[in-house]
JSON list of C-alpha atoms in Angstrom, two decimals:
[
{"chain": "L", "resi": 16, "resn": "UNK", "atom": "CA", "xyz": [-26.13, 17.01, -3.08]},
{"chain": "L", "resi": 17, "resn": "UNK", "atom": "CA", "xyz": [-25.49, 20.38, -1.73]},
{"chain": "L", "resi": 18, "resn": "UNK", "atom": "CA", "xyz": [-23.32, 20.98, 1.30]},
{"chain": "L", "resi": 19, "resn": "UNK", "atom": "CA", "xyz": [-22.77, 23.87, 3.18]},
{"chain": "L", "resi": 20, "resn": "UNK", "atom": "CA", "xyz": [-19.60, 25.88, 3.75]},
{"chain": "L", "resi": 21, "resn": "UNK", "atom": "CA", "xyz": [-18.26, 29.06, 5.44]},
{"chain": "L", "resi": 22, "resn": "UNK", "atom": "CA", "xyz": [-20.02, 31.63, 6.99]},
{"chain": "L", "resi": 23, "resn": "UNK", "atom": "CA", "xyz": [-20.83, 34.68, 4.01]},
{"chain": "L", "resi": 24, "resn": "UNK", "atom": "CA", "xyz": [-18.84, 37.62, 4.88]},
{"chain": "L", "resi": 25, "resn": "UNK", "atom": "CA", "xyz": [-21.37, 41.14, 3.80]},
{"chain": "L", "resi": 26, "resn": "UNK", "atom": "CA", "xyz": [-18.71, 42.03, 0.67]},
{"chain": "L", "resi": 27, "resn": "UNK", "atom": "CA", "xyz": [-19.46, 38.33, -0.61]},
{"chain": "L", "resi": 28, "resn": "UNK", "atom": "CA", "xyz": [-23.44, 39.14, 0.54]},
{"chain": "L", "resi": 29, "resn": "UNK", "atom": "CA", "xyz": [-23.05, 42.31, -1.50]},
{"chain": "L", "resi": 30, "resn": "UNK", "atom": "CA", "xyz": [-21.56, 40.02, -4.41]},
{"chain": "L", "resi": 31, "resn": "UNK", "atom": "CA", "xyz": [-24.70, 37.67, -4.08]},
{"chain": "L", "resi": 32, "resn": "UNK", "atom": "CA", "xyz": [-27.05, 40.15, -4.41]},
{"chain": "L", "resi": 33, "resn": "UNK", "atom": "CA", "xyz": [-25.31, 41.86, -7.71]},
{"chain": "L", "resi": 34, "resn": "UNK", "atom": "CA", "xyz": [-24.95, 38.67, -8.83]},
{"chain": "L", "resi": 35, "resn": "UNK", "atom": "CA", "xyz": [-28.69, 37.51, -8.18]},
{"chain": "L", "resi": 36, "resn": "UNK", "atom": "CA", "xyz": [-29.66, 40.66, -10.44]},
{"chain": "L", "resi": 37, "resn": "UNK", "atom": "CA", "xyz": [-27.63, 39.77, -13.09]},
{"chain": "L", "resi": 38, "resn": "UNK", "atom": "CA", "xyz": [-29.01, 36.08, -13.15]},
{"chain": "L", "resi": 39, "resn": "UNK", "atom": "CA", "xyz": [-32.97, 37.19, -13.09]},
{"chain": "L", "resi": 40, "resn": "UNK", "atom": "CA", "xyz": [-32.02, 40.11, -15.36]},
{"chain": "L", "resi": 41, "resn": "UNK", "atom": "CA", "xyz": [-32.53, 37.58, -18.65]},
{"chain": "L", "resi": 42, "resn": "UNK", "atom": "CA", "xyz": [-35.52, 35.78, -16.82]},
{"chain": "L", "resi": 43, "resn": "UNK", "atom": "CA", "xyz": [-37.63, 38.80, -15.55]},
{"chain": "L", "resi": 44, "resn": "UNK", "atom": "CA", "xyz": [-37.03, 40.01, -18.94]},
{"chain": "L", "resi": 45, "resn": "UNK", "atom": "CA", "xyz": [-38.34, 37.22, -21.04]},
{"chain": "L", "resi": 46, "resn": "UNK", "atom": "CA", "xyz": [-41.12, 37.08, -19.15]},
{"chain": "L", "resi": 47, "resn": "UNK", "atom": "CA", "xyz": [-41.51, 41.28, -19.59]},
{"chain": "L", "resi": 48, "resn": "UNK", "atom": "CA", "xyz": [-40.83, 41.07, -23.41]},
{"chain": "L", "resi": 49, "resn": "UNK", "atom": "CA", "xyz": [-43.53, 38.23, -24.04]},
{"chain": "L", "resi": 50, "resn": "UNK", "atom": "CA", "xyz": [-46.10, 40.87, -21.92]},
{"chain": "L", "resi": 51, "resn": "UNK", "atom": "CA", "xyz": [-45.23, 43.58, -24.53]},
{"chain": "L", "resi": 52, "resn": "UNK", "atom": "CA", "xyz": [-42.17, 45.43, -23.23]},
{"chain": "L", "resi": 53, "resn": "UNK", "atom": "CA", "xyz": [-40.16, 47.05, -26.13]},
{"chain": "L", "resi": 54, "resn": "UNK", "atom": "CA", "xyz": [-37.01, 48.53, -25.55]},
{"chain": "L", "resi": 55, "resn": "UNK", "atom": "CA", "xyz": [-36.48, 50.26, -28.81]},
{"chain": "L", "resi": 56, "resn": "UNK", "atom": "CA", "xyz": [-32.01, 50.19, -28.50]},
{"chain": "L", "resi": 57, "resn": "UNK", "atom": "CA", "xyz": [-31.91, 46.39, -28.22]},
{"chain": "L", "resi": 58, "resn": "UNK", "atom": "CA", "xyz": [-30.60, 44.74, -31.40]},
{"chain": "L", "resi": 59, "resn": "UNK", "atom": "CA", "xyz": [-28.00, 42.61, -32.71]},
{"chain": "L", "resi": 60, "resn": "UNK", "atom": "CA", "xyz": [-25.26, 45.63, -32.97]},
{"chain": "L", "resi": 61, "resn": "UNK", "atom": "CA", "xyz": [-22.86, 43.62, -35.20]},
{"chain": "L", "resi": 62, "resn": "UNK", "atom": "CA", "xyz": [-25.98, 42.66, -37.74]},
{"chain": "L", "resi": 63, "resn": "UNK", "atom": "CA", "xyz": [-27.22, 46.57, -37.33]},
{"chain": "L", "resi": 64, "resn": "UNK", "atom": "CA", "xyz": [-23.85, 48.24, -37.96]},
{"chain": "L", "resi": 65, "resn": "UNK", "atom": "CA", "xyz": [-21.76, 45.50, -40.16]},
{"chain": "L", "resi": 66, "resn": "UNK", "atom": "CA", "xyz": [-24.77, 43.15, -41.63]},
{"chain": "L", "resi": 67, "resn": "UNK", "atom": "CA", "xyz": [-23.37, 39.69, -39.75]},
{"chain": "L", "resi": 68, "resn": "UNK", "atom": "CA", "xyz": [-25.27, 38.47, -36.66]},
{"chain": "L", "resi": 69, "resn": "UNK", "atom": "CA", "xyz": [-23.52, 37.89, -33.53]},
{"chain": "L", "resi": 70, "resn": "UNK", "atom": "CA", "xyz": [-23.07, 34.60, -31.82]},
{"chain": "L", "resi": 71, "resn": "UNK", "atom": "CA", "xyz": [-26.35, 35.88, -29.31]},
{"chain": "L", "resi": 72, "resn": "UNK", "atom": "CA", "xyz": [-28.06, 36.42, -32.31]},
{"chain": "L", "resi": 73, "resn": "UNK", "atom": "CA", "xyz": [-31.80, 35.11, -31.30]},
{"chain": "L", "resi": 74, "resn": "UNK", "atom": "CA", "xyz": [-31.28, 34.76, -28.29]},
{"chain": "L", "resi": 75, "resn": "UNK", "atom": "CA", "xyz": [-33.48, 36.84, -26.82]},
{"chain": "L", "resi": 76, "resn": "UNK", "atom": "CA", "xyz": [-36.69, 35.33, -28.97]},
{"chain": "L", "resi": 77, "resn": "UNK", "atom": "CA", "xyz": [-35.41, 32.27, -27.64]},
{"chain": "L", "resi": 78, "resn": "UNK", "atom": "CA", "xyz": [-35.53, 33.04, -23.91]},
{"chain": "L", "resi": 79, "resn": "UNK", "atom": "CA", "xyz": [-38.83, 34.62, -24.72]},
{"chain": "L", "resi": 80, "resn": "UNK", "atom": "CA", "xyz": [-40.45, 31.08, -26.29]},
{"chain": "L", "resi": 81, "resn": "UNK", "atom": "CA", "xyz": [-38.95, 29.34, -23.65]},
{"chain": "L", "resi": 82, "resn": "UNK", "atom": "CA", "xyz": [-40.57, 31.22, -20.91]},
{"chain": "L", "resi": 83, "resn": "UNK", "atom": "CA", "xyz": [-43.77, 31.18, -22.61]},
{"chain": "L", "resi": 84, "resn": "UNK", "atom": "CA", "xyz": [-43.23, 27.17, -22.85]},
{"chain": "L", "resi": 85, "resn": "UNK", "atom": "CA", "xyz": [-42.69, 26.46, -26.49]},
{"chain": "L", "resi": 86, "resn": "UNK", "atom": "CA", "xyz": [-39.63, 24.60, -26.56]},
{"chain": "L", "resi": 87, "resn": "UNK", "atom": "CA", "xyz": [-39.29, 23.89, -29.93]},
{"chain": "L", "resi": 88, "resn": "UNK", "atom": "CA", "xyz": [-39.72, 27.40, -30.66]},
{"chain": "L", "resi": 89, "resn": "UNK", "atom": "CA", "xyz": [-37.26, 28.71, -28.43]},
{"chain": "L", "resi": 90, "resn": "UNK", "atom": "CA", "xyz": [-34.60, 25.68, -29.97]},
{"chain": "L", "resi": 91, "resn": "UNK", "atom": "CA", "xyz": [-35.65, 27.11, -33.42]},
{"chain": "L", "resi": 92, "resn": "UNK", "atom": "CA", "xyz": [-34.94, 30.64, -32.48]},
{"chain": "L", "resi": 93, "resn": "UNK", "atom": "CA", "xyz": [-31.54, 29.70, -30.99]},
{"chain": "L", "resi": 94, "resn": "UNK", "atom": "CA", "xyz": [-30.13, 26.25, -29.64]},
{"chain": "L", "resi": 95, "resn": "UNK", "atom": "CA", "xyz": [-28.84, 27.45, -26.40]},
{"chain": "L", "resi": 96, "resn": "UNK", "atom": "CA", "xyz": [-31.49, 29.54, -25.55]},
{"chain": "L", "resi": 97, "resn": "UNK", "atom": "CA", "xyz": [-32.99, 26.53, -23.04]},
{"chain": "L", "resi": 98, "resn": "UNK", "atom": "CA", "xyz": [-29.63, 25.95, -22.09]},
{"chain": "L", "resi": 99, "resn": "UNK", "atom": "CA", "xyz": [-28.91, 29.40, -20.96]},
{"chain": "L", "resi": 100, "resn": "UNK", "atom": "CA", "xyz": [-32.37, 29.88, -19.63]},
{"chain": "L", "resi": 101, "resn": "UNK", "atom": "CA", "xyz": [-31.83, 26.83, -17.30]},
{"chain": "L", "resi": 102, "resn": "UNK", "atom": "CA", "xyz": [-28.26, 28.18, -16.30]},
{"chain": "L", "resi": 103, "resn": "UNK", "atom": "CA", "xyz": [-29.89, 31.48, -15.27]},
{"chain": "L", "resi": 104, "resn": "UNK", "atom": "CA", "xyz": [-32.65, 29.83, -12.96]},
{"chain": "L", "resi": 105, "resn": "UNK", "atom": "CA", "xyz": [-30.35, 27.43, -11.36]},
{"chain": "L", "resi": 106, "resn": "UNK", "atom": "CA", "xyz": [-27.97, 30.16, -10.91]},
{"chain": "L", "resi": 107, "resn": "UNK", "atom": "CA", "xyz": [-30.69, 32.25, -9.43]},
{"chain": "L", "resi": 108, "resn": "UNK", "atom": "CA", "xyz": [-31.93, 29.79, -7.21]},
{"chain": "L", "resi": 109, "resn": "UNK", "atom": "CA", "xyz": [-28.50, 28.91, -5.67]},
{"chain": "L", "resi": 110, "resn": "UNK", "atom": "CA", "xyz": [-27.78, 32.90, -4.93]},
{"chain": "L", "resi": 111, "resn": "UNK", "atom": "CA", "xyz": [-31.11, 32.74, -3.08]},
{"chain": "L", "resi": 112, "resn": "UNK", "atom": "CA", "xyz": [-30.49, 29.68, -1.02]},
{"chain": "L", "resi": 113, "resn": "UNK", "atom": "CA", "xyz": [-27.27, 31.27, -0.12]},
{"chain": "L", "resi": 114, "resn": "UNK", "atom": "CA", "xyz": [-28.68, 34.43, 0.57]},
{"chain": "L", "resi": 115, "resn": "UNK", "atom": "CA", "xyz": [-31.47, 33.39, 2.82]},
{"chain": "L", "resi": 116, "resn": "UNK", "atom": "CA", "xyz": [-28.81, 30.86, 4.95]},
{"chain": "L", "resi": 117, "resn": "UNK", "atom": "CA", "xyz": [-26.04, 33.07, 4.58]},
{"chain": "L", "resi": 118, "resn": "UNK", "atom": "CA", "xyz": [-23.67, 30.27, 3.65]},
{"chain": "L", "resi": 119, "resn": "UNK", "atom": "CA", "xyz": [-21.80, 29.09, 0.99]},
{"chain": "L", "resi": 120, "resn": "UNK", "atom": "CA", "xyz": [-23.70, 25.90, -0.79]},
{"chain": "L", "resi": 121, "resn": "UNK", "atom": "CA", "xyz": [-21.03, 23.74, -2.32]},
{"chain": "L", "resi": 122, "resn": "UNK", "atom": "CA", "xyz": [-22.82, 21.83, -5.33]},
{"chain": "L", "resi": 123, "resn": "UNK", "atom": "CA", "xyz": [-21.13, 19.70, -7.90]},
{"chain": "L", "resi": 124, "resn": "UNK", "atom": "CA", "xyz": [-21.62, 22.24, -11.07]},
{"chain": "L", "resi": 125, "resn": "UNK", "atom": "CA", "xyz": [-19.31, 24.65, -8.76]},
{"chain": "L", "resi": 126, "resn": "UNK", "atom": "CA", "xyz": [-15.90, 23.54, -9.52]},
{"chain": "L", "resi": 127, "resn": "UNK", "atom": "CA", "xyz": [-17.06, 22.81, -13.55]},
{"chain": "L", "resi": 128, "resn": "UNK", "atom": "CA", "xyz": [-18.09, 26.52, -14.20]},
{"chain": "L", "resi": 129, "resn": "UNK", "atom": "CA", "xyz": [-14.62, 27.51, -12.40]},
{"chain": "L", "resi": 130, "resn": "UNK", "atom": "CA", "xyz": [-12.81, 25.81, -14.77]},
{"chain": "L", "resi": 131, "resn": "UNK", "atom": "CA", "xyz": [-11.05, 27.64, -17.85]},
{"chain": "L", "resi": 132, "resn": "UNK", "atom": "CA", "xyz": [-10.98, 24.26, -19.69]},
{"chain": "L", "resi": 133, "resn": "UNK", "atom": "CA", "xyz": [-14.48, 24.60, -19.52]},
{"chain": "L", "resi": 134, "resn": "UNK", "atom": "CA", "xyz": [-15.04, 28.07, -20.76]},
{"chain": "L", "resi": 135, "resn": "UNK", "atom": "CA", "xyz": [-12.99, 27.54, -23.24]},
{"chain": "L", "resi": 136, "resn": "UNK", "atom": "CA", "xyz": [-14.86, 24.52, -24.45]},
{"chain": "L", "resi": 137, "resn": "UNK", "atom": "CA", "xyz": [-18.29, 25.98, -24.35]},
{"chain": "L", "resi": 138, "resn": "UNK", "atom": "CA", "xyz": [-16.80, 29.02, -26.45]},
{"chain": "L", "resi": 139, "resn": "UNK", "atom": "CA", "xyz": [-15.49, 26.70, -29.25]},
{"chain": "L", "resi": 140, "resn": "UNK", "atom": "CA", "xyz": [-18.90, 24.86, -28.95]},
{"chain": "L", "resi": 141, "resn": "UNK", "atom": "CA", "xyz": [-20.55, 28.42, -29.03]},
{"chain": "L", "resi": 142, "resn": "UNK", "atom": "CA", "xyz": [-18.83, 29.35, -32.40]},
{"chain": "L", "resi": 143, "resn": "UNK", "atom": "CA", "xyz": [-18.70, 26.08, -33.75]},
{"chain": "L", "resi": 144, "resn": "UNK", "atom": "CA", "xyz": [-22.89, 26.81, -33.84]},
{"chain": "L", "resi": 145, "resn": "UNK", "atom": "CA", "xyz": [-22.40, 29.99, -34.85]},
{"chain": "L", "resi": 146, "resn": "UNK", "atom": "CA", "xyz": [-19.84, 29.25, -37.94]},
{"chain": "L", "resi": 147, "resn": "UNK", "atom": "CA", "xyz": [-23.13, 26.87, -38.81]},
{"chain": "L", "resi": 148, "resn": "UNK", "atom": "CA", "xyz": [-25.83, 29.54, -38.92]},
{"chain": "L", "resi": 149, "resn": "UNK", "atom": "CA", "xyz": [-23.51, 31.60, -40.81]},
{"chain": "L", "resi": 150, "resn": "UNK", "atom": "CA", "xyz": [-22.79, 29.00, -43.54]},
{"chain": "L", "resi": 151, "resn": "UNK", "atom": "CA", "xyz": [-26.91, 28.56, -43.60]},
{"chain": "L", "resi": 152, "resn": "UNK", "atom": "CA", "xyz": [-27.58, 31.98, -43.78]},
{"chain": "L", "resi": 153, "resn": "UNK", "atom": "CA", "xyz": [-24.78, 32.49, -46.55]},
{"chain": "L", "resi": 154, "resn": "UNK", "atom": "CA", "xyz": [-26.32, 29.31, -48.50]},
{"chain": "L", "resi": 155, "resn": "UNK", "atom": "CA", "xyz": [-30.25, 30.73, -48.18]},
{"chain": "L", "resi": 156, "resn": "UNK", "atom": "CA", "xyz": [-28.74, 34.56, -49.36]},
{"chain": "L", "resi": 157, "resn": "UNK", "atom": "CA", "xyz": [-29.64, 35.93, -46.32]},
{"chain": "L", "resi": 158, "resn": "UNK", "atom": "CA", "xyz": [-26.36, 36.72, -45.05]},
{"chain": "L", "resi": 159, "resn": "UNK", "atom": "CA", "xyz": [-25.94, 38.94, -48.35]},
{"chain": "L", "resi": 160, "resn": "UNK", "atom": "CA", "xyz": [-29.63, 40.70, -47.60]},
{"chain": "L", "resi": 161, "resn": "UNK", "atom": "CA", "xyz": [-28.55, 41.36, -43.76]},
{"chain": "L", "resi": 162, "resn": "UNK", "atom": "CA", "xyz": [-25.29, 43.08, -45.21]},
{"chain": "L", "resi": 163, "resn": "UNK", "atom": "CA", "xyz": [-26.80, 44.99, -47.86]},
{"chain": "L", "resi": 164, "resn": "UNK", "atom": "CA", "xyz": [-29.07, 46.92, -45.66]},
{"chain": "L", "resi": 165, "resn": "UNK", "atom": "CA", "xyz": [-26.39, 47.42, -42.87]},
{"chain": "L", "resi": 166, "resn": "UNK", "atom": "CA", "xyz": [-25.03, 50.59, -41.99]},
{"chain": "L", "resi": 167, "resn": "UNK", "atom": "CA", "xyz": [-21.90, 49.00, -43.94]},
{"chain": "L", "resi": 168, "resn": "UNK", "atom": "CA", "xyz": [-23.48, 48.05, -46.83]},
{"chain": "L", "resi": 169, "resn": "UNK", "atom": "CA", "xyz": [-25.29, 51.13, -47.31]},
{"chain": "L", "resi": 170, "resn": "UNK", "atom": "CA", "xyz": [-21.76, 53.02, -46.68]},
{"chain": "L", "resi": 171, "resn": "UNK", "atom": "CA", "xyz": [-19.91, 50.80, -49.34]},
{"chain": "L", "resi": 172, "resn": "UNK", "atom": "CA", "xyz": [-22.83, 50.82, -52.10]},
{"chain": "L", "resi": 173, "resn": "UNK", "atom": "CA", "xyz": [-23.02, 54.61, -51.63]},
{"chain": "L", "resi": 174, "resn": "UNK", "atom": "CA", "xyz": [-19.51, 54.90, -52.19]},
{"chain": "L", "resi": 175, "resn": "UNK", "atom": "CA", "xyz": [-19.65, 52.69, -55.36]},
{"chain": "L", "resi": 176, "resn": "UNK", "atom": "CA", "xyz": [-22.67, 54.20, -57.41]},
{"chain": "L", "resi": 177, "resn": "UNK", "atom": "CA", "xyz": [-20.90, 57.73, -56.37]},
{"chain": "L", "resi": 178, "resn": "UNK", "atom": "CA", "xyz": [-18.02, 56.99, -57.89]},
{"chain": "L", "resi": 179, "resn": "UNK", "atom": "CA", "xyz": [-19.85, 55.59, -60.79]},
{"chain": "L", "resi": 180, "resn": "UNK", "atom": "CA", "xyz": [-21.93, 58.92, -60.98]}
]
């Protein structure tokens, strides 16, 4: 159950509001991207440049299934995707309720997402599924494909059939 605290001061009103963007940022935009919205620089740089995906990798065609309600999808495309999805609506929805009574709402996930145990936990549980895909990707030949045609790849196999040449 919520309670709330102290009075909002305008810096920690200003705070909200950047805050509140940067919550509905990944939810206005899965909902934008499933309507047709391309924004051509978006890409996994790390998979682009070096031929491994990143940790985020699918996580944007996650959010995207998710919003348009295919779960299974969206757990396909990335396991956290629901996870973060949630975390951004909840997160949203708190910043509101503070905004519009100007207080501070205590809630019980407060003092969890403060806590560096925590981060540090859910960034070992991050990679852990990361170190996962990898190892499936690497098993399927995939992982070789992705590097292959990467900016890297194409660098080191130039190099090698010039110097065979």
């Amino acid at each position: 159950m919520e309670k709330y605290s102290e009075i909002l001061s305008n810096k920690e009103r200003s705070q909200r509001y950047i805050y509140l963007a940067i919550a509905l940022i990944p939810i206005i935009g899965s909902y934008l991207f499933n309507l047709g919205l391309k924004i051509p620089f978006l890409g996994c740089p790390l998979l682009r440049y070096v031929g491994i995906p990143c940790p985020g990798w699918g996580l944007t065609r996650s959010l995207m299934a998710f919003a348009r309600g295919d779960f299974s999808q969206a757990i396909t495309y990335h396991l956290f995707g629901p996870v973060f999805f949630a975390v951004f609506l909840v997160a949203g929805l708190h910043l509101i309720l503070e905004l519009i009574n100007n207080r501070k709402i205590l809630a019980f996930y407060i003092p969890l997402i403060q806590n560096n145990q925590f981060h540090i936990f859910c960034f070992l549980v991050l990679f852990g599924y990361h170190g996962t895909r990898l190892q499936e990707l690497w098993k399927s030949g995939e992982l070789y494909n992705f590097f292959i045609h990467s900016t890297l790849g194409n660098w080191l196999f130039g190099l090698i059939s010039y110097s065979y040449f």
